[in-house]
Coordinates of C-alpha atoms in Angstrom, one line a residue:
M1 CA 56.3 111.0 113.0
Q2 CA 58.1 114.1 111.7
H3 CA 61.8 113.8 110.7
S4 CA 64.6 116.4 111.0
T5 CA 65.2 116.6 107.3
P6 CA 62.0 115.8 105.4
S7 CA 62.6 115.7 101.6
C8 CA 59.1 116.5 100.3
Q9 CA 56.4 117.5 102.8
L10 CA 52.9 118.0 101.4
S11 CA 50.2 119.9 103.2
R12 CA 47.8 117.8 105.2
A13 CA 49.7 114.6 104.5
R14 CA 48.4 112.8 107.6
V15 CA 44.9 114.0 107.7
G16 CA 42.5 115.1 105.0
V17 CA 43.7 113.6 101.7
S18 CA 42.5 114.7 98.3
S19 CA 43.5 113.9 94.7
S20 CA 46.2 116.6 94.8
N21 CA 48.2 114.5 97.2
S22 CA 48.9 111.9 94.6
L23 CA 51.9 112.5 92.4
L24 CA 50.5 110.2 89.8
S25 CA 47.7 112.6 89.0
G26 CA 50.1 115.2 87.6
D27 CA 49.8 117.9 90.3
I28 CA 53.2 117.8 92.0
R29 CA 53.4 120.2 94.9
C30 CA 57.1 120.0 95.4
R31 CA 58.5 119.7 91.9
E32 CA 61.2 122.2 92.8
T33 CA 62.6 119.7 95.4
A34 CA 63.9 116.7 93.4
L35 CA 63.9 113.2 94.8
R36 CA 67.7 112.8 95.3
V37 CA 69.3 111.3 98.3
A38 CA 72.8 112.5 99.2
P39 CA 75.6 109.9 99.7
E40 CA 75.7 110.5 103.4
H41 CA 72.0 109.6 103.7
Q42 CA 72.3 106.4 101.7
W43 CA 72.9 104.4 104.9
L44 CA 70.3 102.6 107.1
A45 CA 71.2 104.7 110.1
T46 CA 70.7 108.1 108.3
T47 CA 67.8 107.3 105.9
T48 CA 64.5 109.1 106.1
G49 CA 62.6 106.2 104.6
R50 CA 61.3 103.1 106.1
I51 CA 62.2 99.4 105.6
A52 CA 59.8 97.7 103.1
T53 CA 57.7 95.1 104.9
D54 CA 57.7 92.8 101.8
P55 CA 59.2 92.8 98.3
Y56 CA 55.7 93.4 96.8
S57 CA 55.2 96.8 98.5
W58 CA 58.8 97.7 97.7
M59 CA 58.2 97.1 93.9
Q60 CA 55.2 99.4 94.2
A61 CA 57.5 102.1 95.5
V62 CA 59.9 101.4 92.6
H63 CA 57.2 101.8 90.0
W64 CA 56.0 105.0 91.7
V65 CA 59.5 106.6 91.6
G66 CA 59.8 105.7 87.9
G67 CA 56.4 107.2 87.1
S68 CA 56.5 110.3 89.4
G69 CA 59.3 112.1 87.5
L70 CA 60.7 113.4 90.8
Y71 CA 64.0 111.6 90.5
I72 CA 66.7 113.6 88.7
P73 CA 70.1 111.8 88.5
T74 CA 73.2 113.6 89.6
Q75 CA 75.4 112.3 86.8
K76 CA 74.9 113.7 83.4
H77 CA 76.4 110.7 81.7
G78 CA 75.6 107.0 81.8
P79 CA 72.2 105.2 81.7
K80 CA 69.0 106.8 83.1
W81 CA 66.0 105.4 84.9
G82 CA 64.3 103.0 82.6
P83 CA 63.2 99.3 82.1
T84 CA 66.7 98.1 83.0
T85 CA 66.4 99.8 86.4
V86 CA 63.1 98.1 87.1
L87 CA 64.4 94.8 85.9
I88 CA 67.4 94.9 88.3
A89 CA 65.0 96.0 91.1
Q90 CA 62.8 93.0 90.3
E91 CA 65.8 90.6 90.7
I92 CA 66.8 92.3 94.0
S93 CA 63.3 91.9 95.3
A94 CA 63.4 88.2 94.8
L95 CA 66.5 87.8 97.0
G96 CA 66.1 86.4 100.5
E97 CA 69.0 88.4 101.8
C98 CA 69.4 91.7 100.0
R99 CA 73.0 91.1 99.1
P100 CA 73.1 91.5 95.3
S101 CA 76.5 90.7 93.8
V102 CA 77.3 92.8 90.7
G103 CA 78.7 89.8 88.9
Y104 CA 75.6 87.7 89.7
L105 CA 73.2 90.4 88.4
A106 CA 75.3 90.9 85.2
R107 CA 75.3 87.1 84.5
K108 CA 71.6 86.7 85.3
L109 CA 70.4 89.6 83.2
G110 CA 73.0 89.6 80.4
L111 CA 74.3 93.0 81.3
S112 CA 77.7 94.4 81.8
E113 CA 79.0 95.0 85.3
R114 CA 79.4 98.7 84.7
T115 CA 75.7 98.9 83.7
V116 CA 74.7 97.1 86.9
K117 CA 76.8 99.5 89.0
Y118 CA 75.1 102.5 87.3
H119 CA 71.6 101.2 88.1
L120 CA 72.4 100.3 91.7
A121 CA 73.6 103.8 92.2
I122 CA 70.3 105.1 90.7
L123 CA 68.3 102.9 93.2
R124 CA 70.4 104.3 96.1
E125 CA 70.2 107.9 95.0
S126 CA 66.4 107.6 94.6
G127 CA 66.1 106.4 98.2
L128 CA 65.0 102.8 97.4
L129 CA 68.2 101.1 98.5
V130 CA 70.4 101.9 101.5
Y131 CA 73.6 100.4 102.8
R132 CA 73.5 98.1 105.8
S133 CA 77.2 97.3 105.3
K134 CA 79.5 98.1 102.4
G135 CA 81.4 95.4 100.6
T136 CA 85.2 95.0 101.0
R137 CA 87.8 95.0 98.3
I138 CA 90.9 94.1 100.3
Q139 CA 93.8 92.8 98.2
G140 CA 94.5 89.1 98.9
Q141 CA 91.3 88.4 100.7
V142 CA 87.8 87.2 99.7
R143 CA 85.8 90.1 98.4
Q144 CA 82.5 90.6 100.2
A145 CA 79.4 92.0 98.5
S146 CA 77.5 95.0 99.9
V147 CA 74.4 94.3 102.1
Y148 CA 71.4 96.5 101.3
E149 CA 68.0 97.2 102.8
R150 CA 65.0 97.7 100.6
V151 CA 63.5 101.1 101.7
V152 CA 60.3 102.9 100.8
P153 CA 61.0 106.7 100.5
V154 CA 59.1 109.1 102.7
E155 CA 57.9 110.9 99.6
F156 CA 55.9 107.8 98.6
D157 CA 54.0 107.8 101.9
H158 CA 53.3 111.5 101.7
A159 CA 52.1 111.4 98.1
L160 CA 49.7 108.5 98.6
G161 CA 48.5 109.5 102.0
I162 CA 49.9 106.4 103.8
R163 CA 49.9 106.7 107.5
T164 CA 52.8 105.0 109.4
K165 CA 53.6 104.3 113.0
V166 CA 56.6 103.2 115.0
R167 CA 55.5 100.2 117.2
D168 CA 58.2 100.8 119.8
D169 CA 59.0 104.2 120.9
D170 CA 62.7 103.3 121.4
A171 CA 63.0 101.8 117.9
P172 CA 64.6 103.9 115.1
A173 CA 62.5 105.7 112.6
Y174 CA 63.2 103.4 109.7
T175 CA 61.3 100.6 111.5
R176 CA 57.9 102.3 111.2
V177 CA 55.1 100.3 109.4
P178 CA 52.0 101.5 107.5
V179 CA 48.8 101.5 109.4
G180 CA 46.4 103.2 107.0
I181 CA 45.9 104.9 103.7
A182 CA 43.8 107.9 102.5
E183 CA 40.8 107.2 100.3
A184 CA 42.2 109.1 97.4
G185 CA 45.4 107.1 97.4
R186 CA 43.7 103.7 97.1
K187 CA 43.2 104.0 93.3
A188 CA 46.9 104.9 92.7
V189 CA 48.0 102.0 95.0
G190 CA 45.8 99.6 92.9
K191 CA 47.5 100.7 89.7
L192 CA 51.0 100.3 91.3
A193 CA 49.9 96.9 92.5
K194 CA 49.2 95.7 89.0
K195 CA 52.6 97.0 87.8
A196 CA 54.4 95.3 90.7
A197 CA 52.6 92.0 90.0
R198 CA 53.7 92.1 86.3
K199 CA 57.0 90.3 85.8
M200 CA 59.3 92.0 83.4
S201 CA 61.8 90.2 81.1
R202 CA 64.6 91.6 79.1
T203 CA 63.6 91.9 75.5
R204 CA 66.4 91.3 73.0
T205 CA 65.9 93.2 69.7
S206 CA 66.4 91.1 66.6
R207 CA 66.6 92.4 63.1
T208 CA 63.8 90.8 61.1
R209 CA 63.1 91.5 57.4
S210 CA 59.5 92.4 56.5
R211 CA 57.7 89.9 54.3
D212 CA 57.0 92.7 51.7
E213 CA 60.6 93.7 51.5
R214 CA 62.2 91.0 49.3
C215 CA 65.3 91.2 47.3
T216 CA 63.8 89.4 44.3
P217 CA 60.2 88.7 43.4
M218 CA 58.9 85.3 44.3
Q219 CA 57.8 83.1 41.5
V220 CA 54.9 81.6 43.5
G221 CA 52.3 83.8 45.1
T222 CA 51.6 87.5 44.8
S223 CA 54.3 90.1 44.9
A224 CA 54.3 93.5 46.3
L225 CA 56.1 94.9 43.3
S226 CA 54.3 96.5 40.4
T227 CA 53.9 94.5 37.2
T228 CA 55.1 97.4 35.1
G229 CA 58.8 97.5 34.4
T230 CA 59.7 94.1 35.9
S231 CA 62.6 92.1 34.5
S232 CA 62.2 88.5 33.2
L233 CA 63.8 85.6 34.9
P234 CA 67.2 84.4 33.6
S235 CA 67.4 81.4 31.3
E236 CA 68.6 78.0 32.5
S237 CA 71.9 78.3 30.6
K238 CA 72.8 81.5 32.5
L239 CA 72.1 80.0 35.9
A240 CA 75.0 79.3 38.3
S241 CA 76.7 75.9 37.8
G242 CA 76.6 75.1 41.5
E243 CA 80.4 74.8 41.8
S244 CA 81.8 75.5 45.3
Q245 CA 84.7 77.6 43.9
S246 CA 83.8 81.0 42.7
P247 CA 85.0 82.0 39.2
T248 CA 86.3 85.3 40.6
P249 CA 87.9 84.3 43.9
K250 CA 88.4 87.0 46.5
K251 CA 92.1 88.0 46.8
S252 CA 93.3 88.5 50.3
T253 CA 95.6 91.5 50.6
R254 CA 96.6 90.6 54.1
G255 CA 100.2 89.5 54.4
P256 CA 102.0 87.6 57.2
K257 CA 101.6 89.1 60.6
K258 CA 104.4 91.4 61.6
V259 CA 106.3 90.8 64.8
N260 CA 106.7 93.7 67.1
R261 CA 109.9 94.5 69.1
V262 CA 109.0 92.3 72.0
G263 CA 108.0 89.4 69.8
R264 CA 111.3 89.8 67.9
R265 CA 113.2 89.4 71.2
Y266 CA 111.3 86.2 72.1
Q267 CA 111.9 84.9 68.6
V268 CA 115.6 85.3 68.8
A269 CA 115.7 83.9 72.3
G270 CA 113.9 80.7 71.2
E271 CA 116.4 80.3 68.3
L272 CA 119.3 80.7 70.7
I273 CA 118.0 78.2 73.2
S274 CA 117.3 75.5 70.5
S275 CA 120.7 76.0 68.8
V276 CA 123.2 76.7 71.5
P277 CA 124.1 73.6 73.7
W278 CA 124.9 75.5 76.9
L279 CA 121.7 77.5 76.8
G280 CA 119.4 74.5 76.8
R281 CA 118.2 75.0 80.4
A282 CA 117.8 78.8 80.3
S283 CA 114.5 80.6 80.6
R284 CA 113.2 82.1 77.3
A285 CA 111.8 85.2 78.9
R286 CA 115.2 85.9 80.7
V287 CA 117.2 85.3 77.5
A288 CA 114.8 87.6 75.6
W289 CA 115.5 90.3 78.2
I290 CA 119.3 89.8 77.9
V291 CA 119.3 90.0 74.1
R292 CA 117.0 93.0 74.0
H293 CA 119.7 95.4 72.8
V294 CA 121.1 93.2 70.1
A295 CA 117.7 92.0 68.9
D296 CA 116.5 95.6 68.6
A297 CA 119.6 96.3 66.5
G298 CA 118.7 93.6 64.0
W299 CA 121.1 90.9 65.1
T300 CA 120.4 87.3 64.1
A301 CA 120.8 84.3 66.4
V302 CA 123.9 83.2 64.5
E303 CA 125.5 86.6 65.0
I304 CA 124.7 86.6 68.7
R305 CA 126.2 83.1 69.1
A306 CA 129.3 84.0 67.2
V307 CA 130.0 87.0 69.5
A308 CA 129.1 85.0 72.6
E309 CA 131.3 82.1 71.7
A310 CA 134.3 84.2 70.5
V311 CA 136.1 82.4 73.4
P312 CA 135.1 78.7 73.2
L313 CA 132.7 77.4 75.8
V314 CA 131.8 73.8 76.9
A315 CA 128.3 73.1 78.1
A316 CA 129.6 71.3 81.2
E317 CA 131.6 74.4 82.3
V318 CA 128.6 76.8 82.2
R319 CA 126.9 76.8 85.6
R320 CA 124.5 79.7 84.8
P321 CA 123.7 80.0 81.1
S322 CA 121.8 83.3 81.2
G323 CA 124.5 84.9 83.3
M324 CA 127.2 83.7 80.9
L325 CA 125.2 85.0 78.0
A326 CA 124.7 88.4 79.6
H327 CA 128.5 88.6 80.4
R328 CA 129.5 87.8 76.9
L329 CA 127.0 90.2 75.3
K330 CA 127.7 93.1 77.6
G331 CA 128.4 96.2 75.3
A332 CA 128.4 94.1 72.1
H333 CA 125.8 96.2 70.5
E334 CA 128.0 99.2 70.8
L335 CA 131.1 97.4 69.4
F336 CA 129.6 95.6 66.4
T337 CA 127.5 98.5 65.0
T338 CA 127.5 97.5 61.3
V339 CA 126.5 94.4 59.4
E340 CA 130.0 94.0 58.0
R341 CA 131.5 93.8 61.5
R342 CA 129.0 91.2 62.6
R343 CA 129.6 89.2 59.4
T344 CA 133.4 89.2 60.1
A345 CA 132.7 87.9 63.6
V346 CA 130.6 85.1 62.2
L347 CA 133.3 84.1 59.7
A348 CA 135.9 84.1 62.4
W349 CA 133.7 82.0 64.7
Q350 CA 133.0 79.4 61.9
E351 CA 136.6 79.0 60.9
S352 CA 137.9 78.6 64.4
R353 CA 139.1 75.1 65.1
A354 CA 138.8 75.5 68.9
A355 CA 135.3 76.7 68.6
E356 CA 134.4 73.8 66.4
R357 CA 135.9 71.3 68.9
A358 CA 134.0 73.1 71.7
R359 CA 130.8 72.9 69.8
H360 CA 131.2 69.2 69.2
H361 CA 132.2 68.5 72.8
G362 CA 129.2 70.5 74.0
F363 CA 126.8 68.5 71.9
D364 CA 128.4 65.3 73.2
D365 CA 127.9 66.4 76.8
V366 CA 124.3 67.3 76.1
Q367 CA 123.6 64.0 74.4
Q368 CA 125.5 61.9 77.0
Q369 CA 123.9 63.5 80.1
P370 CA 120.1 63.6 79.8
T371 CA 118.5 65.8 82.5
R372 CA 115.2 64.0 82.9
R373 CA 115.0 61.0 85.2
S374 CA 112.8 59.0 82.9
V375 CA 115.2 59.5 80.0
Q376 CA 118.1 58.5 82.2
R377 CA 116.3 55.2 83.1
L378 CA 115.6 54.5 79.5
V379 CA 119.2 55.0 78.5
N380 CA 120.5 52.9 81.3
D381 CA 118.1 50.0 80.4
A382 CA 119.2 50.2 76.7
C383 CA 122.9 50.1 77.8
V384 CA 122.3 47.1 80.0
Q385 CA 120.5 45.2 77.2
V386 CA 123.3 46.0 74.8
A387 CA 126.0 44.9 77.3
V388 CA 124.2 41.7 78.1
G389 CA 123.8 40.9 74.4
T390 CA 127.5 41.6 73.7
A391 CA 128.7 39.7 76.8
S392 CA 126.7 36.6 75.7
Q393 CA 128.3 36.7 72.3
V394 CA 131.7 37.0 73.8
V395 CA 131.2 34.1 76.2
E396 CA 129.9 31.9 73.4
Y397 CA 132.8 32.9 71.2
A398 CA 135.3 32.4 74.0
A399 CA 133.8 29.0 74.9
G400 CA 134.2 27.9 71.3
D401 CA 137.8 29.0 70.9
A402 CA 139.2 30.5 74.1
G403 CA 142.8 30.6 72.8
D404 CA 142.1 32.7 69.7
L405 CA 141.1 36.3 70.4
E406 CA 142.9 37.9 67.5
G407 CA 139.8 37.4 65.2
L408 CA 137.7 39.8 67.2
D409 CA 136.8 43.1 65.5
P410 CA 138.4 46.2 67.3
T411 CA 135.0 47.8 67.5
T412 CA 133.6 44.7 69.2
V413 CA 136.5 44.6 71.7
L414 CA 135.9 48.3 72.7
Q415 CA 132.1 47.6 73.2
M416 CA 133.0 44.6 75.3
R417 CA 135.3 46.5 77.5
A418 CA 132.8 49.4 77.9
A419 CA 130.1 46.8 78.9
A420 CA 132.5 45.1 81.3
E421 CA 133.4 48.4 83.0
A422 CA 129.7 49.1 83.6
D423 CA 129.0 45.5 84.8
H424 CA 131.8 43.5 86.5
A425 CA 129.7 40.3 86.4
L426 CA 130.8 40.0 82.7
I427 CA 134.5 39.8 83.8
H428 CA 133.8 37.1 86.5
A429 CA 131.9 35.1 83.9
A430 CA 134.8 35.4 81.5
L431 CA 137.3 34.3 84.2
Q432 CA 135.3 31.1 84.7
V433 CA 135.0 30.3 81.0
M434 CA 138.2 31.7 79.4
G435 CA 140.6 31.8 82.3
E436 CA 142.6 34.6 83.8
R437 CA 145.2 34.9 81.0
D438 CA 142.7 35.4 78.1
T439 CA 140.4 37.5 80.2
R440 CA 143.2 40.0 80.9
R441 CA 144.1 40.0 77.2
L442 CA 140.5 40.8 76.4
Y443 CA 139.4 43.2 79.2
T444 CA 142.9 44.6 80.1
N445 CA 144.6 44.2 83.5
R446 CA 143.0 47.4 84.9
L447 CA 139.4 46.2 84.5
V448 CA 140.2 42.7 85.8
D449 CA 142.0 44.0 88.9
L450 CA 139.2 46.5 89.5
A451 CA 136.6 43.7 89.3
L452 CA 138.5 41.5 91.7
K453 CA 139.1 44.3 94.1
T454 CA 135.4 45.2 94.1
A455 CA 134.4 41.6 94.7
A456 CA 136.8 41.3 97.7
Q457 CA 135.5 44.5 99.3
Q458 CA 131.9 43.2 99.0
L459 CA 132.9 40.0 100.7
T460 CA 134.6 41.9 103.5
H461 CA 131.5 44.0 104.1
A462 CA 129.3 41.0 104.0
A463 CA 131.5 39.2 106.6
F464 CA 131.3 42.1 109.1

């Protein structure tokens, strides 16, 4: 069956066949027409070849293309046709569905993805692979691999005198199947069959030293070196002591790793977050972006804090730490342009009484108000244990001498009042043991009234 655009037509390709029809014999009739398939003909609907009936016959066509010399690549750079191309074709022939993923072939053969893409393009350009459907690379969706068809080029059939036929007249041309072969092409097909049956493996080159190329002559056995001009072996006293430490240690000239501009910003941001109480919840990346101007100008974390806290701040008052820092540092790098000015700002910040009180108050707020739920539970359990222990001591003391409360230490009294304010059960226990007069002397009228009022409200709610 003739096609509209035959690539390489030989004379008498379908009838009388001679040795000149085989491209393996060296006499190539159409050497001026290279075996090169244009991109628009690398699809199943536009190909001039035929679908390979089995992987074995397709590998015969692969070896024929490699040995014919007809294929001339379009690109001048990149890898050429070689053993890697045949190795990739061998892996493709073993697939049930011709859907070779580039990543799979790269992992299976130990190649780079770029190399696999080059050789797949070579197989398509030589007419051995055609697209059935092209893969998708849509962002946000699963990427699909391209589906190929293994194709035997029409030049292969013409060169070996293979006769083909379309079984159904309405079927496309690529469905034709071989029905015979010329006598002269049988020998070439036999050679290609041996090559197709041989399984290739990727050989890894390893550097091995020859047995005759030794650094020093061996004491036992014959040596390849001449006996003239040889040096004697060293004496036992001059041999190495076997110590692990070398007498001439190698000195490393490499110093500490230098931090670039971005690393310097993150370094300053980390120091600020760890040292400033009201920046404890800020993002390090955001703080690094805020202090980019002052960090590039060489400011330290202490200098940045001194300028930011020129007006005292309390951690509880800061709702958005990064926004407050950006507001305080706005234009600061243009105002404090010298080291002396920044040093003056640091001294003024350190000597400020208001700033000192704000710093202490800020640390107290941070310590008294943990953010994590697990830490809050641990603190509450510890406070309850301390309160229960203190209350038991007070009850025992009051039971021993309820009328004498003057001997209690002021610190103990304050701890008892704090525990009673947290747990009103301690006040009710003291009322039963000590009486109302001594209980009010110990816990103050405010706490006793609050405990009684809370108990009355609970009883009212329980009644209703």
